[in-house]
XYZ file of C-alpha atoms in Angstrom:
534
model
C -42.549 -121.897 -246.034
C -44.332 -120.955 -249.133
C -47.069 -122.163 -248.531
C -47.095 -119.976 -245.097
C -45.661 -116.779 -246.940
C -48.594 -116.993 -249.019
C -51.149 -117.575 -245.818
C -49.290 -113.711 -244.756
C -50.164 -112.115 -248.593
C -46.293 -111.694 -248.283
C -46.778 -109.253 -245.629
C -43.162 -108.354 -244.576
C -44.914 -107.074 -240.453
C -46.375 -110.622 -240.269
C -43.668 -112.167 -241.811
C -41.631 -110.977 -239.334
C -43.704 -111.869 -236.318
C -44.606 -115.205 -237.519
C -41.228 -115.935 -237.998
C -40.451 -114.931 -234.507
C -43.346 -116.716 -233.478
C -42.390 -119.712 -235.154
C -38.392 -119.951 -233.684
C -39.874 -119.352 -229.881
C -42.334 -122.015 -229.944
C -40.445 -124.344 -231.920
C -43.260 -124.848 -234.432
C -43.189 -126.309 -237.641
C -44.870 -124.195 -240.677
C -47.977 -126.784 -240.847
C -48.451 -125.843 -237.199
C -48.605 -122.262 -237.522
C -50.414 -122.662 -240.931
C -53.090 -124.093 -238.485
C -53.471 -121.864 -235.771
C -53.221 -118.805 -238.351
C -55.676 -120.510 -240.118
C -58.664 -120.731 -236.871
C -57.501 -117.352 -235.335
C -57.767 -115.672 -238.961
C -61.328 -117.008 -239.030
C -62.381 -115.260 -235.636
C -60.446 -112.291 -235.962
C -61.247 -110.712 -239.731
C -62.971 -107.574 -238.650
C -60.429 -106.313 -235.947
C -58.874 -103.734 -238.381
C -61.471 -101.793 -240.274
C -61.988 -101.036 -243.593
C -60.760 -97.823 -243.597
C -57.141 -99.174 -242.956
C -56.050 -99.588 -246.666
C -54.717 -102.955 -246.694
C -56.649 -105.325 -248.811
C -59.360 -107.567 -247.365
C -56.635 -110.501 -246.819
C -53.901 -108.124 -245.323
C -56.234 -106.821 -242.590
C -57.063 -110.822 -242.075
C -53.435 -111.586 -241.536
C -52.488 -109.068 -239.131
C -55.509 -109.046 -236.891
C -54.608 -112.935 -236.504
C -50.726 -112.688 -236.209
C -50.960 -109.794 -234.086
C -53.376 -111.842 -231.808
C -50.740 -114.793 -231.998
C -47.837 -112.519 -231.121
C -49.993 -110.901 -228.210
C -50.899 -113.775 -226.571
C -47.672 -115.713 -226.776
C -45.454 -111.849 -225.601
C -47.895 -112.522 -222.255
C -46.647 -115.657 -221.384
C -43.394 -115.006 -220.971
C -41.300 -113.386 -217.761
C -42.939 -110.994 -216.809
C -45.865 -112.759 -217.396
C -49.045 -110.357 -218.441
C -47.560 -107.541 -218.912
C -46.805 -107.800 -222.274
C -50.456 -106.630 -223.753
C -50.855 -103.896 -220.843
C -47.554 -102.185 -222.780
C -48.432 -102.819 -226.452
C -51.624 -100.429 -225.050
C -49.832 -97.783 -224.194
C -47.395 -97.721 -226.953
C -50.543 -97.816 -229.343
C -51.583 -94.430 -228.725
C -48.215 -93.107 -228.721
C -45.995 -91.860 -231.655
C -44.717 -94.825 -233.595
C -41.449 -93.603 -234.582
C -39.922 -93.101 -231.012
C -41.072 -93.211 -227.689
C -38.817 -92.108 -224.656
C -37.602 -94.801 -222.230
C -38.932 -92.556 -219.231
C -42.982 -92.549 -220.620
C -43.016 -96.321 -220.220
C -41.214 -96.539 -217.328
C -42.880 -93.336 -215.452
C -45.260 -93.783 -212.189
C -48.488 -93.576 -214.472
C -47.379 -96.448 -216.984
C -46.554 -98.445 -214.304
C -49.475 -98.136 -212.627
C -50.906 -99.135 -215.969
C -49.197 -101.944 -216.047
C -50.130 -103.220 -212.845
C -53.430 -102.590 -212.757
C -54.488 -104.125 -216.274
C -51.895 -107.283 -215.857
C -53.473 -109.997 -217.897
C -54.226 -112.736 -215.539
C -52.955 -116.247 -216.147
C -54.270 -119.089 -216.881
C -56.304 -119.565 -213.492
C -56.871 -115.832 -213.599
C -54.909 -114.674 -210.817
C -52.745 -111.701 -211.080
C -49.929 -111.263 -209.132
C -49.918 -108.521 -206.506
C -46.527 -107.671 -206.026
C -45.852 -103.566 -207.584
C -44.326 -102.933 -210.822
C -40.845 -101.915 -211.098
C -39.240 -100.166 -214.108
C -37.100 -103.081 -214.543
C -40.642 -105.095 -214.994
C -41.443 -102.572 -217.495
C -38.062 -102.815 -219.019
C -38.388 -106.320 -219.840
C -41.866 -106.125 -220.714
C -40.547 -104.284 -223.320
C -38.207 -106.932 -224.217
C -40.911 -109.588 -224.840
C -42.624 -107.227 -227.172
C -39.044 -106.889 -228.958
C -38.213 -110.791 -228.540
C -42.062 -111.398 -230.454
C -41.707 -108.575 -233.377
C -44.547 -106.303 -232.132
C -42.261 -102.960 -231.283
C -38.320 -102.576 -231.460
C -36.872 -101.486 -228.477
C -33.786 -99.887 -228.391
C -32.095 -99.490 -224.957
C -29.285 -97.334 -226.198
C -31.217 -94.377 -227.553
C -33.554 -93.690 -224.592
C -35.381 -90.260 -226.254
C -36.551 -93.050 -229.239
C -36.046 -96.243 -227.081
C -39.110 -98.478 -228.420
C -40.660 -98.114 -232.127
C -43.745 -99.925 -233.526
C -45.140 -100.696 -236.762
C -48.530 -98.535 -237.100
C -50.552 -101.627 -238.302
C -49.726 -102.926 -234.469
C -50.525 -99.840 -232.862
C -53.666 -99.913 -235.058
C -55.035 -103.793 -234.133
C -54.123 -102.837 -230.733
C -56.427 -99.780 -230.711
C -58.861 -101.483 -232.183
C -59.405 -104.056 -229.342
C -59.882 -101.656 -226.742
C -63.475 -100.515 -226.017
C -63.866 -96.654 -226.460
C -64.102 -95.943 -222.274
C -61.084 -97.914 -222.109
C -59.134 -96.140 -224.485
C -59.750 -93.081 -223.343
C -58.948 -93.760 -219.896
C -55.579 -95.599 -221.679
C -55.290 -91.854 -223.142
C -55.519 -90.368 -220.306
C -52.913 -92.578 -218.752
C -50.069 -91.630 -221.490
C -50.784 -88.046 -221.305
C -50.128 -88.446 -217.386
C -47.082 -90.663 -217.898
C -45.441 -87.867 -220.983
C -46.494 -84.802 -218.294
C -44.860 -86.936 -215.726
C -41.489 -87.715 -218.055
C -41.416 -84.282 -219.016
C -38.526 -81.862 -217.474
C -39.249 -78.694 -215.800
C -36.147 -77.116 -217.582
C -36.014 -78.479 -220.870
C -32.148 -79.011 -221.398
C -32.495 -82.107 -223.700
C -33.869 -80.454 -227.385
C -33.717 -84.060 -228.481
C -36.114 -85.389 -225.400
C -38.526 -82.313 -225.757
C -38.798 -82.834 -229.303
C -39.415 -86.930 -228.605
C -41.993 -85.510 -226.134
C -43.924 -83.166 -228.049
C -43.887 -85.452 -230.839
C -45.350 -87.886 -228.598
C -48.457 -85.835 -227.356
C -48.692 -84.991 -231.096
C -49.727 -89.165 -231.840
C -51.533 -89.272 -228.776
C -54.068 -86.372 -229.491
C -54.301 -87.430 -232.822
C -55.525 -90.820 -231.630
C -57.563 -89.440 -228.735
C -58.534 -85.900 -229.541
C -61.802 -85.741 -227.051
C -60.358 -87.931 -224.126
C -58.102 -85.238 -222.957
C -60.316 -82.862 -222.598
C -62.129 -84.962 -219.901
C -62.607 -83.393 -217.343
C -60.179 -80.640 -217.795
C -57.957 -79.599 -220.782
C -54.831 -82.025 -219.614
C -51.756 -80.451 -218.528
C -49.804 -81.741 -221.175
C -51.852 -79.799 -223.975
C -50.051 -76.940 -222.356
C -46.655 -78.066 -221.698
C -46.650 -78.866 -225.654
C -46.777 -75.217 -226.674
C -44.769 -73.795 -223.823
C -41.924 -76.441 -225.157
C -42.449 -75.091 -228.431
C -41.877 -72.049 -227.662
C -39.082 -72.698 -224.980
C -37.665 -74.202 -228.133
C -37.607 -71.217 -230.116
C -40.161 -71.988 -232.314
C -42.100 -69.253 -230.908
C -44.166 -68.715 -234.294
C -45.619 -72.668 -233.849
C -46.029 -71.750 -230.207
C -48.340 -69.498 -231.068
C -50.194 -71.902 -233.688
C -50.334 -74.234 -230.884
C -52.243 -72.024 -228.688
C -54.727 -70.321 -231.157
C -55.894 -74.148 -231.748
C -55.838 -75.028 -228.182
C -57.728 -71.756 -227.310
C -60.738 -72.439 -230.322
C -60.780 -76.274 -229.110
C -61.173 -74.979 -224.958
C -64.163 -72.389 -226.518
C -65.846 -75.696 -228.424
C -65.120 -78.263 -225.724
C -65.813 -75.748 -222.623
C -67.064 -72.252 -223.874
C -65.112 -69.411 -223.621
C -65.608 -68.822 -220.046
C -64.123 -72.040 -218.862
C -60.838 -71.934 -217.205
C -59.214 -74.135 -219.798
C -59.794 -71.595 -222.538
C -58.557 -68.203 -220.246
C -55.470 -70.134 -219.702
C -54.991 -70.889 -223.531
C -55.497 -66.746 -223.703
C -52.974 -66.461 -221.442
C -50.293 -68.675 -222.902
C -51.448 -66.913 -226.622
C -50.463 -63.755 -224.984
C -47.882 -64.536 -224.124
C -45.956 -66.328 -227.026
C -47.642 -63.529 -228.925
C -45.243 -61.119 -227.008
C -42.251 -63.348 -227.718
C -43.037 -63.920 -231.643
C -42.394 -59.906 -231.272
C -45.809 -58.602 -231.158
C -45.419 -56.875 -228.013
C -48.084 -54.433 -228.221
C -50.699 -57.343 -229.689
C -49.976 -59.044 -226.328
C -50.393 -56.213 -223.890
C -53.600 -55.639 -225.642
C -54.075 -59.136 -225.170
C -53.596 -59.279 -221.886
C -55.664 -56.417 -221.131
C -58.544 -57.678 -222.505
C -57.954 -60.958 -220.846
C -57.486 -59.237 -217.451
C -61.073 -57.091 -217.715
C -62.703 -60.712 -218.110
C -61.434 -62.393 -215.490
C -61.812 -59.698 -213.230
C -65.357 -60.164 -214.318
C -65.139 -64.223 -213.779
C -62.764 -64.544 -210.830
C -62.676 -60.893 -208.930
C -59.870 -58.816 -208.212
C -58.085 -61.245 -205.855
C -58.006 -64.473 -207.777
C -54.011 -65.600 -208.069
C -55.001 -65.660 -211.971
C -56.229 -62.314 -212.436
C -52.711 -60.790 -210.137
C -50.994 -63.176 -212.724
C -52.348 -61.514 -215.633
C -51.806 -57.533 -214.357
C -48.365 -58.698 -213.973
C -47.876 -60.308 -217.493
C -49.488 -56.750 -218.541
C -47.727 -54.772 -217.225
C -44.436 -56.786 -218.860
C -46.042 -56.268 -222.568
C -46.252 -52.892 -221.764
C -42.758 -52.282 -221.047
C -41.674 -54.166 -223.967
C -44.206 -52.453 -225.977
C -42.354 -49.406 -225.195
C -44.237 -47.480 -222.330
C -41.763 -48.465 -219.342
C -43.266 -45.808 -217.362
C -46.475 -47.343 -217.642
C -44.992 -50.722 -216.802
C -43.654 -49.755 -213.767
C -47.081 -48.027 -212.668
C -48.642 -51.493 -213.240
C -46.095 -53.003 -211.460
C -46.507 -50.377 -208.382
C -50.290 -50.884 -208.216
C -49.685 -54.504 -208.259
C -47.123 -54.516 -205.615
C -49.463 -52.644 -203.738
C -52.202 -55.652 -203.499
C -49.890 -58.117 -203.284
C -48.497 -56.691 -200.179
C -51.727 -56.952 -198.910
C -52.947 -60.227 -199.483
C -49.573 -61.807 -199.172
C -46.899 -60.046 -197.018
C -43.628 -58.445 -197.801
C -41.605 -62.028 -197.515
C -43.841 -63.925 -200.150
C -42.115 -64.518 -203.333
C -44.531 -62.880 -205.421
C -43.969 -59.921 -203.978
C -40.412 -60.073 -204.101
C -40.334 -60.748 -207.780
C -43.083 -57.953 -208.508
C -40.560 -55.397 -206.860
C -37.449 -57.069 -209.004
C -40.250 -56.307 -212.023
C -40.440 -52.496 -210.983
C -36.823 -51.468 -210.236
C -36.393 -53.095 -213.724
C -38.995 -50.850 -215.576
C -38.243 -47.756 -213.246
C -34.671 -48.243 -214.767
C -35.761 -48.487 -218.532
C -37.856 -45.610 -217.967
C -34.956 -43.552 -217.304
C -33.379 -44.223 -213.653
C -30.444 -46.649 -214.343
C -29.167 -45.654 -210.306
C -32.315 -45.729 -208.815
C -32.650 -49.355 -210.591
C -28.647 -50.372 -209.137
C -29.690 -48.662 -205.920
C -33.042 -50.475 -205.839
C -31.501 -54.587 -206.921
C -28.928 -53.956 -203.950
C -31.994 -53.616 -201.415
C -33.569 -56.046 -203.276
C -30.988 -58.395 -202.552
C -30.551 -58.032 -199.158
C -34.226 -59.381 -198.415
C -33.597 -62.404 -200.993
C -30.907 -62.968 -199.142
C -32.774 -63.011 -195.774
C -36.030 -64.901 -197.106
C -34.250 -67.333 -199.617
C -31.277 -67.533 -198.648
C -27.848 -67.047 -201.540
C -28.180 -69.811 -203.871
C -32.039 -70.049 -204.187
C -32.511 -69.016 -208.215
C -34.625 -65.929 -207.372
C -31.558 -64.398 -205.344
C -29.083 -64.958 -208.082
C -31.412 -63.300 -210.707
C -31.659 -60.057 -208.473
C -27.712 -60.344 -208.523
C -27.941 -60.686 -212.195
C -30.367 -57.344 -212.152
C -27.532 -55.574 -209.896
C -24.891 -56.691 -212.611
C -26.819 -55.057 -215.467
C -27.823 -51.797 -213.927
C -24.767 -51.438 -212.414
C -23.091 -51.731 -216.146
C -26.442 -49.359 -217.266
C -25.610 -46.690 -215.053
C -21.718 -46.415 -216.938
C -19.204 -49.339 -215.390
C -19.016 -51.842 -217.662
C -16.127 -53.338 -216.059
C -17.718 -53.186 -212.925
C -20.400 -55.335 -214.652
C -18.107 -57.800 -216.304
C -16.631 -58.581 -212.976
C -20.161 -58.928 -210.996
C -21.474 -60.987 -213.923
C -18.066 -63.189 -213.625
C -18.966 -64.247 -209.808
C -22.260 -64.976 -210.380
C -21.707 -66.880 -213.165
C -19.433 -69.759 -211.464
C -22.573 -69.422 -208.461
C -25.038 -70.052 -211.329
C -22.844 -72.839 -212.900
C -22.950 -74.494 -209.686
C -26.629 -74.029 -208.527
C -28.119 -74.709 -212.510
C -25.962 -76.498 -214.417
C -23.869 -75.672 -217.508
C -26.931 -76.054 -219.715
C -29.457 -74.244 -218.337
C -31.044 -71.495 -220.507
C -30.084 -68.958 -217.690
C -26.879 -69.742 -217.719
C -26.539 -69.576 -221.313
C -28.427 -65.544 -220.947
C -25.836 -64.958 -218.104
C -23.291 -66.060 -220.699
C -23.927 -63.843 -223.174
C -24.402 -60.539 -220.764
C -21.113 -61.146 -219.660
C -19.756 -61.287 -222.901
C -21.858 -57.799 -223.447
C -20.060 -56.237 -221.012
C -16.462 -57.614 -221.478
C -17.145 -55.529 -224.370
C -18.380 -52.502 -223.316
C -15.845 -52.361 -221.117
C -13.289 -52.308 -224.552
C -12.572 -55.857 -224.612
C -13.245 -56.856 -227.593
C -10.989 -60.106 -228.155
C -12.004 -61.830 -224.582
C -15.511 -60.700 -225.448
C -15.346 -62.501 -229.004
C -13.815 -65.887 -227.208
C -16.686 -65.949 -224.981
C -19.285 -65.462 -227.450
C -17.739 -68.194 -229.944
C -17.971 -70.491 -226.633
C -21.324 -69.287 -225.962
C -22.510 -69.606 -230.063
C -20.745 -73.268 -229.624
C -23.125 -74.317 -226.846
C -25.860 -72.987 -227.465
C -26.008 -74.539 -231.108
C -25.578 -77.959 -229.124
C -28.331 -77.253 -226.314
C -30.724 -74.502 -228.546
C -30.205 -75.628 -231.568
C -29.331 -73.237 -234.838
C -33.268 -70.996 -235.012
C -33.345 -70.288 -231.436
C -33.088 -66.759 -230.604
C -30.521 -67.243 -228.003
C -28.396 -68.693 -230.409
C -29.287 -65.930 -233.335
C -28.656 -63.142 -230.864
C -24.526 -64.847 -229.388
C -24.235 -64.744 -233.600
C -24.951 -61.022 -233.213
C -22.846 -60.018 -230.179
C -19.619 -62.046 -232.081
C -20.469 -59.736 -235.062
C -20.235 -57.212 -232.834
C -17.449 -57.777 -231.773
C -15.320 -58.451 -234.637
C -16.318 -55.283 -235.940
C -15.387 -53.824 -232.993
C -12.027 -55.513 -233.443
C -11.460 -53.648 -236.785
C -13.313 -55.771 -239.440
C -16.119 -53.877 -240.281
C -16.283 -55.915 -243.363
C -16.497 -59.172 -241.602
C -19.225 -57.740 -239.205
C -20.893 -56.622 -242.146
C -21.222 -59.768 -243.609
C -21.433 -62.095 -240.603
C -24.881 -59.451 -240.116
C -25.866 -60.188 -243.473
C -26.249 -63.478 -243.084
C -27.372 -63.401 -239.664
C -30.699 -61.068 -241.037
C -31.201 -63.941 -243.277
C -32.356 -66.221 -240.448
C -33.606 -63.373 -238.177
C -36.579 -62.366 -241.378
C -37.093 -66.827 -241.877
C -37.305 -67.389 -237.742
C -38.531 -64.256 -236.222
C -40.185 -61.936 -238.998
C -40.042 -58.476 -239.875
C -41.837 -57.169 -237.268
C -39.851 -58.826 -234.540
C -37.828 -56.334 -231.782
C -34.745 -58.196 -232.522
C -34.770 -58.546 -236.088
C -35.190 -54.760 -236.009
C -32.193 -54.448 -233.762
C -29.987 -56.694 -235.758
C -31.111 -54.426 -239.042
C -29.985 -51.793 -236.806
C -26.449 -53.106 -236.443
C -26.371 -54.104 -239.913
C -26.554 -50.661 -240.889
C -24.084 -49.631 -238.332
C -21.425 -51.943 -239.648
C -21.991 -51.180 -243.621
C -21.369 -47.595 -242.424
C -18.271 -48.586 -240.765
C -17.379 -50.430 -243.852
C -17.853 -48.119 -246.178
C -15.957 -45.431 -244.844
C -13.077 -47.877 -244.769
């Protein structure tokens, strides 16, 4: 044994996979010694130099990873073993979800690049995930990646030297296509509401490795989807600062890979914009935006679904900017051309006149607004039917104006109702839930009721801790409305300091600039007032 932990340079990765290696084949340590000893000799140059291990390290795991390898295939399921260790290669080595490895794309993966067996058939029966599963397994049983069933979002880790002799046996074509593969099989794991913070961070985390490993392949032939969902999650995560980062760099790579012309790089403009908007530079994103929208009526004409997409984000910014008249003008002229190309039924034009009730509203007619969701509703209603997620978000419009126009109560009670119908058609967890949450709460305390108000926002603050986590600015905003509330309750003081601390995190999260760091500073003020005049 010595002798053999000498062979390894006292390696503790090959250690551990001869050792494993050793116990499954029943070998003696003279055995092993010998066929480390020929596969060392043919396999010195699989990890480069660059790796910094010394000369004999890089040796010893090119030839016990080859061991390892080629025993893993042998067993049940045979040859799938080495298809896996691929894909986990290019993936992030400290976690990878359950879902990648087991999604449509890995498994096609799997079956497609099955090594054959000895008289080099491959079986032609499909992959299952419970092939993939115990693929897995093999790779655990052998000491080339630890998977972990019971954590799912970080079931299978891997030592980067594998992932690196892995790589480094793949021909450059064939691992980019590999790339290619795992950004399908993460896009394809990913959720379309991200209620798991600990699965979107896995995710992103993921795509991180992969790019770094394979910067160019995903770019082939189009920016992947995935390069996109990335940022969005960011963002959807509250990390709307980094979402911005995300896209800046995603936008410069589309302009060097594609020029800035290309598709790819307008929609990196578009998703800059817009996380632009929600870091609190609303103005920088309508301005944005309308540049964005003069060149693609340039590119793609007035018609394109892209350049309707971008008058409506426009006309958004503006609002938020602060010119809600001029928001709901963009939002008429839109309406206008969507009628015309689509019909009054399509949903795009259904959500464009949502848009400009809303902005009509903020500019000043809170029962034109009420007056205009309760029409509004009647044709979601007719077209979509009462629990498609469009109709309940014109009810939530009719809720707000409703409490806009002076009955709060009113409010509370609409915004109870449609709560339970979004409960049941969403889920507890999802984030509009979680906003219909909190407006309730708003209005339980307009309406003067300022202890049931306070419960529900402790609830809210509760869940949203869980599900946002502590930066996101859901979660920093139920913090406000509870300060609200208790100093609405009497304690100025408490409110006072509750808002103290709250600003804190508002300035390190949001910034200065942001519209609701400026509106907590607002009620900060309010409340030392308060205070102060005891």
């Amino acid at each position: 044994m010595a002798a053999l932990a000498r062979d390894l340079g006292r390696l503790p990765l090959a250690l551990s996979q001869a050792a494993t290696y050793l116990v499954d084949l029943h070998l003696t340590c003279a055995e092993y010694r010998a066929r480390l000893a020929d596969r060392a000799r043919t396999l010195t140059d699989l990890v480069p130099e660059d790796s910094g291990l010394p000369d004999a390290h890089r040796a010893t795991v090119a030839a016990t990873w080859s061991l390892s390898v080629q025993h893993a295939d042998r067993l049940r399921p045979r040859g799938l073993a080495r298809p896996m260790l691929q894909l986990i290669a290019l993936l992030d080595p400290n976690g990878i979800p359950a879902t990648v490895l087991t999604s449509p794309p890995a498994l096609a993966h799997l079956f497609a690049h099955r090594t054959p067996g000895e008289d080099g058939h491959r079986p032609g029966h499909p992959i299952g995930t419970a092939d993939a599963a115990d693929a897995l397994r093999c790779l655990h049983r052998l000491s080339l990646a630890d998977h972990t069933p019971g954590t799912p979002h970080q079931a299978v880790r891997v030592h980067a030297l594998v992932q690196r002799a892995t790589r480094e046996t793949l021909p450059e074509t064939a691992r980019d296509a590999l790339a290619r593969t795992c950004a399908d099989a993460l896009f394809t794991a990913w959720p379309d509401t991200e209620r798991d913070t600990a699965l979107a961070r896995a995710l992103r985390a993921n795509t991180a490795a992969l790019t770094a490993c394979a910067p160019d392949a995903l770019w082939e032939p189009r920016a992947h989807p995935v390069l996109f969902r990335t940022g969005d999650s960011l963002g959807h995560a509250g990390l709307v600062i980094s979402a911005v980062t995300h896209f800046q760099d995603l936008h410069a790579t589309a302009c060097r890979h594609r020029g800035p012309d290309h598709a790819d790089a307008l929609q990196a403009r578009r998703r800059l914009a817009w996380w632009r908007g929600m870091a609190g530079d609303a103005a920088g994103a309508a301005l944005a935006y309308q540049e964005l929208s003069a060149d693609e009526l340039r590119l793609l004409g007035p018609d394109h679904a892209d350049t309707l997409d971008t008058r409506h984000a426009l006309a958004w910014w503006r609002g938020m900017a602060g010119d809600a008249a001029g928001a709901a003008l963009g939002f008429a002229e839109l309406l206008a051309d969507y009628l015309r190309l689509l019909g009054p039924d399509h949903l795009h034009c259904l959500v464009t006149r949502g848009n400009l009730i809303h902005w009509r509203g903020e500019a000043g007619d809170a029962v034109g607004a009420a007056t205009g969701f309760e029409e509004l509703l009647a044709d979601h209603l007719r077209v979509l039917g009462p629990d498609h997620p469009d109709t309940l978000n014109v009810r939530h419009g009719r809720a707000w104006w409703r409490g806009a126009t002076g009955d709060a109560a009113g409010a509370a009670t609409a915004f109870e109702h449609l709560l339970g119908d979004y409960l049941r058609v969403l889920g507890p967890d999802h984030p509009t839930v979680l906003t219909a949450r909190s407006d309730l709460a708003h209005w339980r305390a307009e309406a003067g009721d300022a202890a049931h108000a306070a419960a529900a926002y402790r609830e809210l603050l509760t869940d949203s801790l869980r599900v946002l986590g502590p930066d996101h600015p859901n979660t920093l905003h139920a913090r406000r409305g509870l300060a609200r509330c208790q100093g609405a309750a009497g304690d100025a003081v408490g409110a006072t300091a509750a808002l103290e601390e709250l600003m804190a995190d508002y300035l390190r999260v949001l910034g200065p600039d942001h519209a609701e760091t400026a509106n907590a500073r607002a009620e900060l003020a309010r409340w030392r007032d308060a205070a102060a005049l005891g």
